[in-house]
Structures are given as structure tokens and as C-alpha cells.
Short mmCIF file of C-alpha atoms in Angstrom, two decimals:
data_model
loop_
_atom_site.label_atom_id
_atom_site.label_comp_id
_atom_site.label_asym_id
_atom_site.label_seq_id
_atom_site.Cartn_x
_atom_site.Cartn_y
_atom_site.Cartn_z
CA UNK A 1 -0.19 -0.07 0.00
CA UNK A 2 2.89 2.37 0.80
CA UNK A 3 4.24 1.68 -2.81
CA UNK A 4 0.91 2.75 -4.22
CA UNK A 5 0.72 5.86 -2.21
CA UNK A 6 4.33 6.98 -3.30
CA UNK A 7 3.10 6.27 -6.90
CA UNK A 8 0.03 8.31 -6.59
CA UNK A 9 2.12 11.24 -4.99
CA UNK A 10 4.47 10.99 -7.95
CA UNK A 11 1.87 11.03 -10.64
CA UNK A 12 -0.64 13.22 -9.12
CA UNK A 13 0.86 16.63 -10.41
CA UNK A 14 0.97 15.39 -14.01
CA UNK A 15 -2.57 14.05 -13.63
CA UNK A 16 -3.79 17.42 -12.44
CA UNK A 17 -2.15 19.33 -15.06
CA UNK A 18 -3.37 17.24 -17.90
CA UNK A 19 -6.78 16.09 -16.66
CA UNK A 20 -7.90 18.63 -13.94
CA UNK A 21 -9.33 15.75 -11.94
CA UNK A 22 -12.90 16.81 -11.38
CA UNK A 23 -13.38 17.91 -14.88
CA UNK A 24 -12.17 21.43 -14.96
CA UNK A 25 -10.40 23.29 -17.80
CA UNK A 26 -7.28 21.20 -17.62
CA UNK A 27 -5.06 23.83 -16.00
CA UNK A 28 -4.42 24.75 -12.30
CA UNK A 29 -6.22 27.93 -11.03
CA UNK A 30 -3.62 30.69 -10.91
CA UNK A 31 -2.81 31.39 -7.17
CA UNK A 32 -4.76 28.34 -5.97
CA UNK A 33 -3.49 25.54 -3.82
CA UNK A 34 -2.13 22.61 -5.80
CA UNK A 35 -4.77 20.43 -4.35
CA UNK A 36 -7.61 22.46 -6.09
CA UNK A 37 -8.31 20.50 -9.41
CA UNK A 38 -11.34 22.54 -10.19
CA UNK A 39 -13.27 25.82 -9.19
CA UNK A 40 -16.17 27.16 -10.84
CA UNK A 41 -19.17 29.62 -10.18
CA UNK A 42 -22.39 28.57 -11.35
CA UNK A 43 -25.14 31.16 -12.11
CA UNK A 44 -28.74 30.21 -13.30
CA UNK A 45 -27.40 26.58 -13.81
CA UNK A 46 -24.66 27.70 -16.28
CA UNK A 47 -20.89 27.84 -15.45
CA UNK A 48 -19.16 31.14 -15.50
CA UNK A 49 -16.41 30.44 -17.94
CA UNK A 50 -13.69 32.27 -16.09
CA UNK A 51 -10.61 30.72 -14.10
CA UNK A 52 -10.94 31.60 -10.65
CA UNK A 53 -9.26 31.11 -7.29
CA UNK A 54 -11.55 29.92 -4.41
CA UNK A 55 -11.35 33.28 -2.80
CA UNK A 56 -12.27 34.89 -6.08
CA UNK A 57 -15.15 32.49 -6.61
CA UNK A 58 -16.55 33.21 -3.22
CA UNK A 59 -16.37 37.04 -3.70
CA UNK A 60 -18.07 36.74 -7.10
CA UNK A 61 -20.85 34.48 -5.54
CA UNK A 62 -21.40 37.00 -2.80
CA UNK A 63 -21.61 39.86 -5.10
CA UNK A 64 -23.38 38.60 -8.14
CA UNK A 65 -25.24 35.49 -7.03
CA UNK A 66 -25.06 31.87 -7.87
CA UNK A 67 -22.89 29.30 -6.21
CA UNK A 68 -19.37 28.08 -6.20
CA UNK A 69 -18.20 24.30 -6.51
CA UNK A 70 -14.67 23.77 -5.43
CA UNK A 71 -13.12 20.34 -5.99
CA UNK A 72 -10.05 19.26 -4.14
CA UNK A 73 -8.03 15.97 -3.95
CA UNK A 74 -6.22 15.11 -0.91
CA UNK A 75 -5.44 18.60 0.36
CA UNK A 76 -2.87 19.11 3.09
CA UNK A 77 -3.53 21.24 6.13
CA UNK A 78 -1.70 24.19 4.76
CA UNK A 79 -3.50 23.98 1.37
CA UNK A 80 -6.89 23.73 3.02
CA UNK A 81 -6.45 26.31 5.82
CA UNK A 82 -7.05 29.35 3.53
CA UNK A 83 -10.29 27.78 2.02
CA UNK A 84 -11.63 26.72 5.38
CA UNK A 85 -11.06 30.40 6.74
CA UNK A 86 -12.68 31.91 3.48
CA UNK A 87 -15.84 29.71 3.71
CA UNK A 88 -16.03 29.59 7.49
CA UNK A 89 -15.91 25.93 7.72
CA UNK A 90 -15.91 24.35 11.15
CA UNK A 91 -12.45 23.33 12.48
CA UNK A 92 -13.60 19.68 13.50
CA UNK A 93 -15.02 18.98 9.84
CA UNK A 94 -11.83 20.49 8.40
CA UNK A 95 -9.95 18.03 10.60
CA UNK A 96 -12.03 15.05 9.29
CA UNK A 97 -11.74 16.20 5.60
CA UNK A 98 -7.91 16.60 5.96
CA UNK A 99 -7.03 13.26 7.74
CA UNK A 100 -9.79 11.14 6.00
CA UNK A 101 -10.59 7.56 7.17
CA UNK A 102 -14.00 8.65 8.42
CA UNK A 103 -17.09 6.60 8.66
CA UNK A 104 -19.98 7.84 6.49
CA UNK A 105 -21.98 10.57 8.24
CA UNK A 106 -24.16 13.81 8.14
CA UNK A 107 -23.17 16.71 10.54
CA UNK A 108 -24.44 20.21 10.68
CA UNK A 109 -22.12 23.01 11.71
CA UNK A 110 -23.98 26.46 11.68
CA UNK A 111 -25.11 27.03 8.15
CA UNK A 112 -23.04 24.27 6.57
CA UNK A 113 -23.72 20.50 6.00
CA UNK A 114 -20.67 18.25 6.42
CA UNK A 115 -21.36 14.78 4.56
CA UNK A 116 -18.83 11.86 4.24
CA UNK A 117 -19.33 9.18 1.54
CA UNK A 118 -17.17 6.13 1.18
CA UNK A 119 -16.51 5.40 -2.53
CA UNK A 120 -16.30 1.56 -3.50
CA UNK A 121 -14.35 0.28 -6.46
CA UNK A 122 -14.48 -3.35 -7.49
CA UNK A 123 -10.96 -4.68 -8.32
CA UNK A 124 -10.91 -6.99 -11.39
CA UNK A 125 -9.10 -10.32 -10.75
CA UNK A 126 -8.69 -13.24 -13.04
CA UNK A 127 -9.14 -15.72 -10.08
CA UNK A 128 -10.10 -15.20 -6.47
CA UNK A 129 -7.17 -16.21 -4.22
CA UNK A 130 -6.49 -15.93 -0.53
CA UNK A 131 -4.90 -12.62 -1.00
CA UNK A 132 -7.14 -11.06 -3.61
CA UNK A 133 -8.21 -7.50 -3.04
CA UNK A 134 -11.89 -7.42 -4.15
CA UNK A 135 -13.05 -3.91 -3.29
CA UNK A 136 -10.92 -0.65 -3.03
CA UNK A 137 -12.47 2.18 -0.92
CA UNK A 138 -11.93 5.83 -1.13
CA UNK A 139 -13.79 9.05 0.35
CA UNK A 140 -15.63 11.87 -0.90
CA UNK A 141 -16.41 14.70 1.67
CA UNK A 142 -18.86 17.62 0.94
CA UNK A 143 -19.34 20.90 2.63
CA UNK A 144 -22.51 22.30 1.64
CA UNK A 145 -23.46 25.76 2.18
CA UNK A 146 -26.10 28.16 1.09
CA UNK A 147 -24.01 29.35 -1.92
CA UNK A 148 -21.28 26.95 -2.01
CA UNK A 149 -20.22 23.26 -2.15
CA UNK A 150 -16.72 21.99 -1.67
CA UNK A 151 -15.97 18.38 -2.39
CA UNK A 152 -12.78 16.85 -0.91
CA UNK A 153 -11.75 13.50 -2.47
CA UNK A 154 -9.35 10.94 -1.00
CA UNK A 155 -8.21 7.87 -2.82
CA UNK A 156 -7.62 7.09 -6.55
CA UNK A 157 -11.37 6.28 -7.06
CA UNK A 158 -14.62 8.24 -6.97
CA UNK A 159 -13.51 10.87 -9.58
CA UNK A 160 -16.28 13.52 -9.95
CA UNK A 161 -15.12 14.69 -13.26
CA UNK A 162 -17.92 13.08 -15.38
CA UNK A 163 -20.48 13.84 -12.98
CA UNK A 164 -19.60 17.63 -13.05
CA UNK A 165 -19.75 17.44 -16.97
CA UNK A 166 -23.14 15.62 -16.51
CA UNK A 167 -24.55 18.25 -14.37
CA UNK A 168 -23.30 21.18 -16.55
CA UNK A 169 -25.31 19.60 -19.30
CA UNK A 170 -28.42 19.98 -17.29
CA UNK A 171 -28.65 23.73 -16.08
CA UNK A 172 -32.31 23.31 -15.06
CA UNK A 173 -31.10 20.72 -12.19
CA UNK A 174 -27.93 22.59 -11.42
CA UNK A 175 -29.88 25.74 -11.00
CA UNK A 176 -31.29 24.17 -7.82
CA UNK A 177 -27.98 25.04 -6.17
CA UNK A 178 -25.51 23.19 -4.06
CA UNK A 179 -28.07 20.54 -2.86
CA UNK A 180 -28.36 19.39 -6.38
CA UNK A 181 -24.67 18.64 -6.55
CA UNK A 182 -24.90 16.77 -3.20
CA UNK A 183 -27.66 14.63 -4.49
CA UNK A 184 -25.77 13.97 -7.63
CA UNK A 185 -22.72 12.88 -5.66
CA UNK A 186 -24.81 10.75 -3.39
CA UNK A 187 -26.54 9.07 -6.21
CA UNK A 188 -23.09 8.43 -8.03
CA UNK A 189 -21.73 6.84 -4.92
CA UNK A 190 -24.85 4.55 -4.31
CA UNK A 191 -25.00 3.52 -8.08
CA UNK A 192 -21.35 2.49 -7.51
CA UNK A 193 -22.36 0.48 -4.56
CA UNK A 194 -24.99 -1.31 -6.82
CA UNK A 195 -22.45 -2.15 -9.39
CA UNK A 196 -19.99 -3.52 -6.85
CA UNK A 197 -22.58 -5.57 -5.24
CA UNK A 198 -23.40 -7.33 -8.55
CA UNK A 199 -19.73 -8.15 -9.29
CA UNK A 200 -19.32 -9.51 -5.54
CA UNK A 201 -22.38 -11.64 -6.04
CA UNK A 202 -20.57 -13.26 -9.05
CA UNK A 203 -17.62 -13.94 -6.73
CA UNK A 204 -19.73 -15.54 -3.99
CA UNK A 205 -21.66 -17.51 -6.52
CA UNK A 206 -18.26 -18.91 -7.74
CA UNK A 207 -17.09 -19.76 -4.33
CA UNK A 208 -20.47 -21.46 -3.51
CA UNK A 209 -20.36 -23.49 -6.59
CA UNK A 210 -17.00 -24.80 -5.78
CA UNK A 211 -17.68 -25.65 -2.25
CA UNK A 212 -20.95 -27.50 -3.13
CA UNK A 213 -19.83 -29.06 -6.33
CA UNK A 214 -18.99 -32.86 -6.51
CA UNK A 215 -15.75 -34.40 -7.35
CA UNK A 216 -15.51 -36.15 -10.59
CA UNK A 217 -16.68 -39.90 -10.49
CA UNK A 218 -19.37 -39.17 -7.87
CA UNK A 219 -17.04 -38.73 -5.19
CA UNK A 220 -17.49 -36.43 -1.99
CA UNK A 221 -17.67 -32.76 -2.43
CA UNK A 222 -14.27 -31.33 -3.06
CA UNK A 223 -14.83 -28.31 -0.97
CA UNK A 224 -13.21 -24.76 -1.42
CA UNK A 225 -10.23 -23.08 0.14
CA UNK A 226 -11.23 -21.68 3.60
CA UNK A 227 -8.78 -18.96 3.33
CA UNK A 228 -10.21 -17.66 0.02
CA UNK A 229 -13.65 -17.71 1.48
CA UNK A 230 -12.33 -15.72 4.62
CA UNK A 231 -10.72 -13.30 2.47
CA UNK A 232 -13.82 -12.68 0.60
CA UNK A 233 -15.66 -12.28 3.93
CA UNK A 234 -13.23 -9.57 4.97
CA UNK A 235 -13.77 -7.65 1.69
CA UNK A 236 -17.55 -7.93 2.10
CA UNK A 237 -17.12 -6.58 5.74
CA UNK A 238 -15.18 -3.56 4.38
CA UNK A 239 -18.10 -2.92 1.83
CA UNK A 240 -20.54 -3.31 4.60
CA UNK A 241 -18.67 -0.46 6.58
CA UNK A 242 -19.21 1.79 3.71
CA UNK A 243 -22.88 1.00 3.10
CA UNK A 244 -24.43 0.53 6.59
CA UNK A 245 -23.56 3.86 8.29
CA UNK A 246 -24.83 5.76 5.26
CA UNK A 247 -28.34 4.81 5.96
CA UNK A 248 -29.08 7.37 8.53
CA UNK A 249 -27.59 10.35 6.72
CA UNK A 250 -29.68 9.43 3.60
CA UNK A 251 -32.82 9.04 5.75
CA UNK A 252 -32.26 12.55 7.40
CA UNK A 253 -31.62 13.99 3.94
CA UNK A 254 -34.87 12.57 2.42
CA UNK A 255 -37.12 13.01 5.29
CA UNK A 256 -36.15 16.00 7.66
CA UNK A 257 -36.74 19.44 6.19
CA UNK A 258 -33.42 21.34 5.76
CA UNK A 259 -32.85 24.91 4.91
CA UNK A 260 -29.68 24.07 2.78
CA UNK A 261 -31.63 21.25 0.76
CA UNK A 262 -33.99 22.45 -1.80
CA UNK A 263 -37.52 20.76 -1.47
CA UNK A 264 -37.45 19.55 -4.87
CA UNK A 265 -34.02 17.99 -4.50
CA UNK A 266 -35.06 16.39 -1.08
CA UNK A 267 -37.72 14.24 -3.21
CA UNK A 268 -34.74 12.69 -5.21
CA UNK A 269 -32.76 11.83 -2.01
CA UNK A 270 -35.59 9.45 -1.24
CA UNK A 271 -34.93 7.53 -4.37
CA UNK A 272 -31.11 7.36 -3.24
CA UNK A 273 -32.11 6.26 0.30
CA UNK A 274 -34.33 3.42 -1.18
CA UNK A 275 -31.51 2.07 -3.42
CA UNK A 276 -29.00 2.31 -0.62
CA UNK A 277 -31.53 0.34 1.70
CA UNK A 278 -31.57 -2.43 -1.05
CA UNK A 279 -27.81 -2.42 -1.27
CA UNK A 280 -27.44 -2.71 2.46
CA UNK A 281 -29.84 -5.82 2.57
CA UNK A 282 -27.81 -7.47 -0.08
CA UNK A 283 -24.52 -6.76 1.68
CA UNK A 284 -26.00 -8.11 4.79
CA UNK A 285 -27.23 -11.38 2.96
CA UNK A 286 -23.52 -11.59 1.36
CA UNK A 287 -22.31 -11.66 4.98
CA UNK A 288 -24.78 -14.35 6.23
CA UNK A 289 -24.32 -16.37 3.15
CA UNK A 290 -20.49 -16.41 3.43
CA UNK A 291 -20.89 -17.43 6.98
CA UNK A 292 -22.94 -20.44 5.90
CA UNK A 293 -20.43 -21.36 3.01
CA UNK A 294 -17.42 -21.08 5.29
CA UNK A 295 -19.21 -23.42 8.04
CA UNK A 296 -20.12 -25.76 5.17
CA UNK A 297 -16.62 -25.88 3.97
CA UNK A 298 -15.23 -26.50 7.46
CA UNK A 299 -17.84 -29.33 7.80
CA UNK A 300 -16.70 -30.84 4.47
CA UNK A 301 -13.01 -30.84 5.77
CA UNK A 302 -14.02 -32.42 8.90
CA UNK A 303 -16.09 -35.20 7.08
CA UNK A 304 -13.03 -35.66 4.76
CA UNK A 305 -10.79 -36.05 7.54
CA UNK A 306 -13.19 -38.63 9.33
CA UNK A 307 -13.31 -40.70 6.05
CA UNK A 308 -9.42 -40.67 5.98
CA UNK A 309 -9.26 -41.80 9.63
CA UNK A 310 -11.71 -44.57 8.77
CA UNK A 311 -9.62 -45.86 6.06
CA UNK A 312 -6.51 -45.76 8.15
CA UNK A 313 -8.14 -47.56 10.95
CA UNK A 314 -9.59 -50.16 8.67
CA UNK A 315 -6.03 -50.91 7.06
CA UNK A 316 -4.52 -51.02 10.48
CA UNK A 317 -7.10 -53.56 11.56
CA UNK A 318 -6.27 -55.65 8.62
CA UNK A 319 -2.50 -55.57 9.14
CA UNK A 320 -2.92 -56.32 12.82
CA UNK A 321 -3.95 -59.85 11.93
CA UNK A 322 -0.79 -61.08 10.31
CA UNK A 323 1.19 -58.88 12.62
CA UNK A 324 -0.41 -60.88 15.60
CA UNK A 325 -0.02 -64.19 14.27
CA UNK A 326 3.44 -63.63 13.02
CA UNK A 327 4.29 -62.23 16.26
CA UNK A 328 3.22 -65.26 18.26
CA UNK A 329 5.04 -67.74 16.05
CA UNK A 330 8.11 -65.45 16.04
CA UNK A 331 8.58 -66.33 19.98
CA UNK A 332 11.43 -68.73 20.65
CA UNK A 333 9.56 -71.47 22.24
CA UNK A 334 10.46 -75.19 21.61
CA UNK A 335 7.04 -76.57 22.06
CA UNK A 336 4.48 -74.68 19.73
CA UNK A 337 1.54 -76.03 17.96
CA UNK A 338 2.06 -77.07 14.52
CA UNK A 339 5.66 -75.58 14.56
CA UNK A 340 7.31 -78.74 13.06
CA UNK A 341 4.29 -79.71 10.96
CA UNK A 342 4.90 -80.21 7.11
CA UNK A 343 1.93 -77.98 6.15
CA UNK A 344 2.22 -75.43 9.17
CA UNK A 345 3.47 -72.66 6.95
CA UNK A 346 1.02 -72.77 4.15
CA UNK A 347 -1.80 -73.36 6.66
CA UNK A 348 -0.76 -70.26 8.61
CA UNK A 349 -0.62 -68.14 5.47
CA UNK A 350 -3.99 -69.45 4.35
CA UNK A 351 -5.46 -68.49 7.78
CA UNK A 352 -4.01 -64.92 7.56
CA UNK A 353 -5.16 -64.35 4.03
CA UNK A 354 -8.74 -65.58 4.93
CA UNK A 355 -9.05 -63.52 7.96
CA UNK A 356 -7.70 -60.32 6.28
CA UNK A 357 -10.06 -61.03 3.26
CA UNK A 358 -13.00 -61.25 5.71
CA UNK A 359 -12.27 -58.11 7.63
CA UNK A 360 -11.66 -56.28 4.28
CA UNK A 361 -15.13 -57.38 2.97
CA UNK A 362 -16.69 -56.26 6.17
CA UNK A 363 -15.09 -52.91 6.20
CA UNK A 364 -15.98 -52.47 2.27
CA UNK A 365 -19.50 -53.37 3.08
CA UNK A 366 -19.92 -50.72 5.81
CA UNK A 367 -18.34 -48.08 3.60
CA UNK A 368 -14.95 -47.67 5.35
CA UNK A 369 -12.98 -48.78 2.47
#
């Protein structure tokens, strides 16, 4: 993971310069912190085609109306300090936005809503192994005010570039203000959950088929690798930590009247909350199903071990017969029955073979061999 972070740190300036991560003009804003990848003012749903710093955008909004949308990617404390002071952001929310690794939540600080979303990305893999990374998480944090929205993104996933362009193509929706952007972000995050849930379902189906499939020739179930099932369970747990805590914030945004959320937009939050609840039920079922699969796998391993022990016990019982007889006749006594008889050796061998055959047949009939 440290190598990945170092690589991201190395390529981030080039990416920002060439792509402007959140869908900006492709160049850094003059005088803006390097973490700012796009800064724009929207008036009547249309973007003001000027390159502005966050401070200039805020002053333009306060004097001419509209709202500002500022996008940042992994800002440092020094880079975010000026923006926090300019927009009057609460220090506790600022600290959370800088250090990340927060659970999804919705908090209100004065006239600002602070929302944390966990983004989930499905990691493609040719085969599920005991070390496979199935999901990769990131974070999108939103400061929503009356005339601004600030998005802070952490991790390599969850880019809002395409979302910004899509909203700019719908001025009527964007004219609803910052709450329209907040809804669009929530909707994109939850849609991502749905896509990941479908992909994880395929992985679980694959593991389930492997565990419960029968070996060639009608033998016992070959079972699956418990470490793979456990790894998949851990990834599902990571998925669950992103989905479940977001239920309450979405419920609040969809049901409780808020000054910072347009009433028309609040109706759309209900749809997002409904989709989120469905994904949460699916993820919970994943966890329960993996528990059952893991228990079945362990039970199969126990059954297989019992079968092996029965076979070992059966062969040990068969081998005990010649061992006992040979042990008796191996004693150095002078007077032993049939010791000097002409047909003693073939008779003993016949008795050994007969007894061993009978025991083998009995074990075979009982399914031990």
C-alpha cells in the first residue's frame, strides 16, 4: 500500500495538469493551492467561463449570486487552511476532511452541512485467491452551504469529473443550487455500490459452486479453500462498513426538512435512500451467506478427515492380523502347535489371508474402504 501511495504522489501533479481531475479546464487555477483541481461559479445553472481561485469565486458569488463548486483532491492542512477560513468551515469538519478515514456521516455546523461518503471500487481479478483485493475504498467529503459546495476526495477512486460535466449539461437541475450537486454525488456513490454488489455476487456464486460441487466420479464434495472464503468475507465486511453507516444520513436528507436542501431535491434523496437500503440488505445477505459457506466448507473438511481416519483404521485392523500371528510364531519357544508340521507354514498363510479378506470385505460393506 505504501508503494501505491508513493506512486500516486509521484503522478498526481501530472494528472492534475493534464486532466484537472474533477473536470475543469485542464489547468491549475492561478494562485490556488495545488490540491484544487477545479473551481467554478454557477449562475442560473450555467458555468461562468472564467478561471477563478476559491477566494475569487466566493467573492463573485457573494456579489453577483449563484454558487461556487470547488473540488479538491487530498489537500494538506496548509492547503486547506485558507479555503476553510474563506468559507467559514468548522475546525472539526476540516480536520476530518484532511485526515480522512472517516465513517459515512452527516453533520451540521452552523449553516454548513458536512457529509462523508465512502466510495467503493471493484478490483478486477482473473481468479479469487487468499490474498485477492476485491474492493478498494476511497472517500468523498462535501461541505454544503447556502451558496457553495466544496468536495474533498481521498483515494484514487470516486472521481467527480464526469459527474460535473453531466450536471453542466442539465442547467435546470444545476440551478437548484449546491443541494443538487450533493444529491448527484450521493446518487453516483450509491450507483457505484450497486455495481460492486453485482460483481461481488458473482464472486460469491463462484465460491459457493466450488464448495458444493461434487468431485468427478461421484466422489465427495471437493470443497473450497477456507482462506479464500475468509478473504472474501473480509472484503464484504469492508463493503458493509461503507454502506450501513450511510443509511441514517440518507434518511435524514430525504425526510427531515433542511434549509440548505431544496425541497424539490429532497424528493430525489428518497430514491437514493431506497437504493441504498436495497444494497445494504444485499450486503448483509452476503455476510450471512459467506458464514454458511464457510461453515459448510469446514464441515466438509471435517467429514473428509473422518473418512481418511476410517480408512487408516480399517487398514490398521487388517494389518494387525498378520502382525499378531507372525508375532506369536516369532517367539522362541520349543513346543508350539504345528511348529514342526509339514503343512504348518501354508496353513498359517491361508488363515492370515482368509481373516484379512473377511475383515476387508466387512469394512468395504460398511463403507469404510
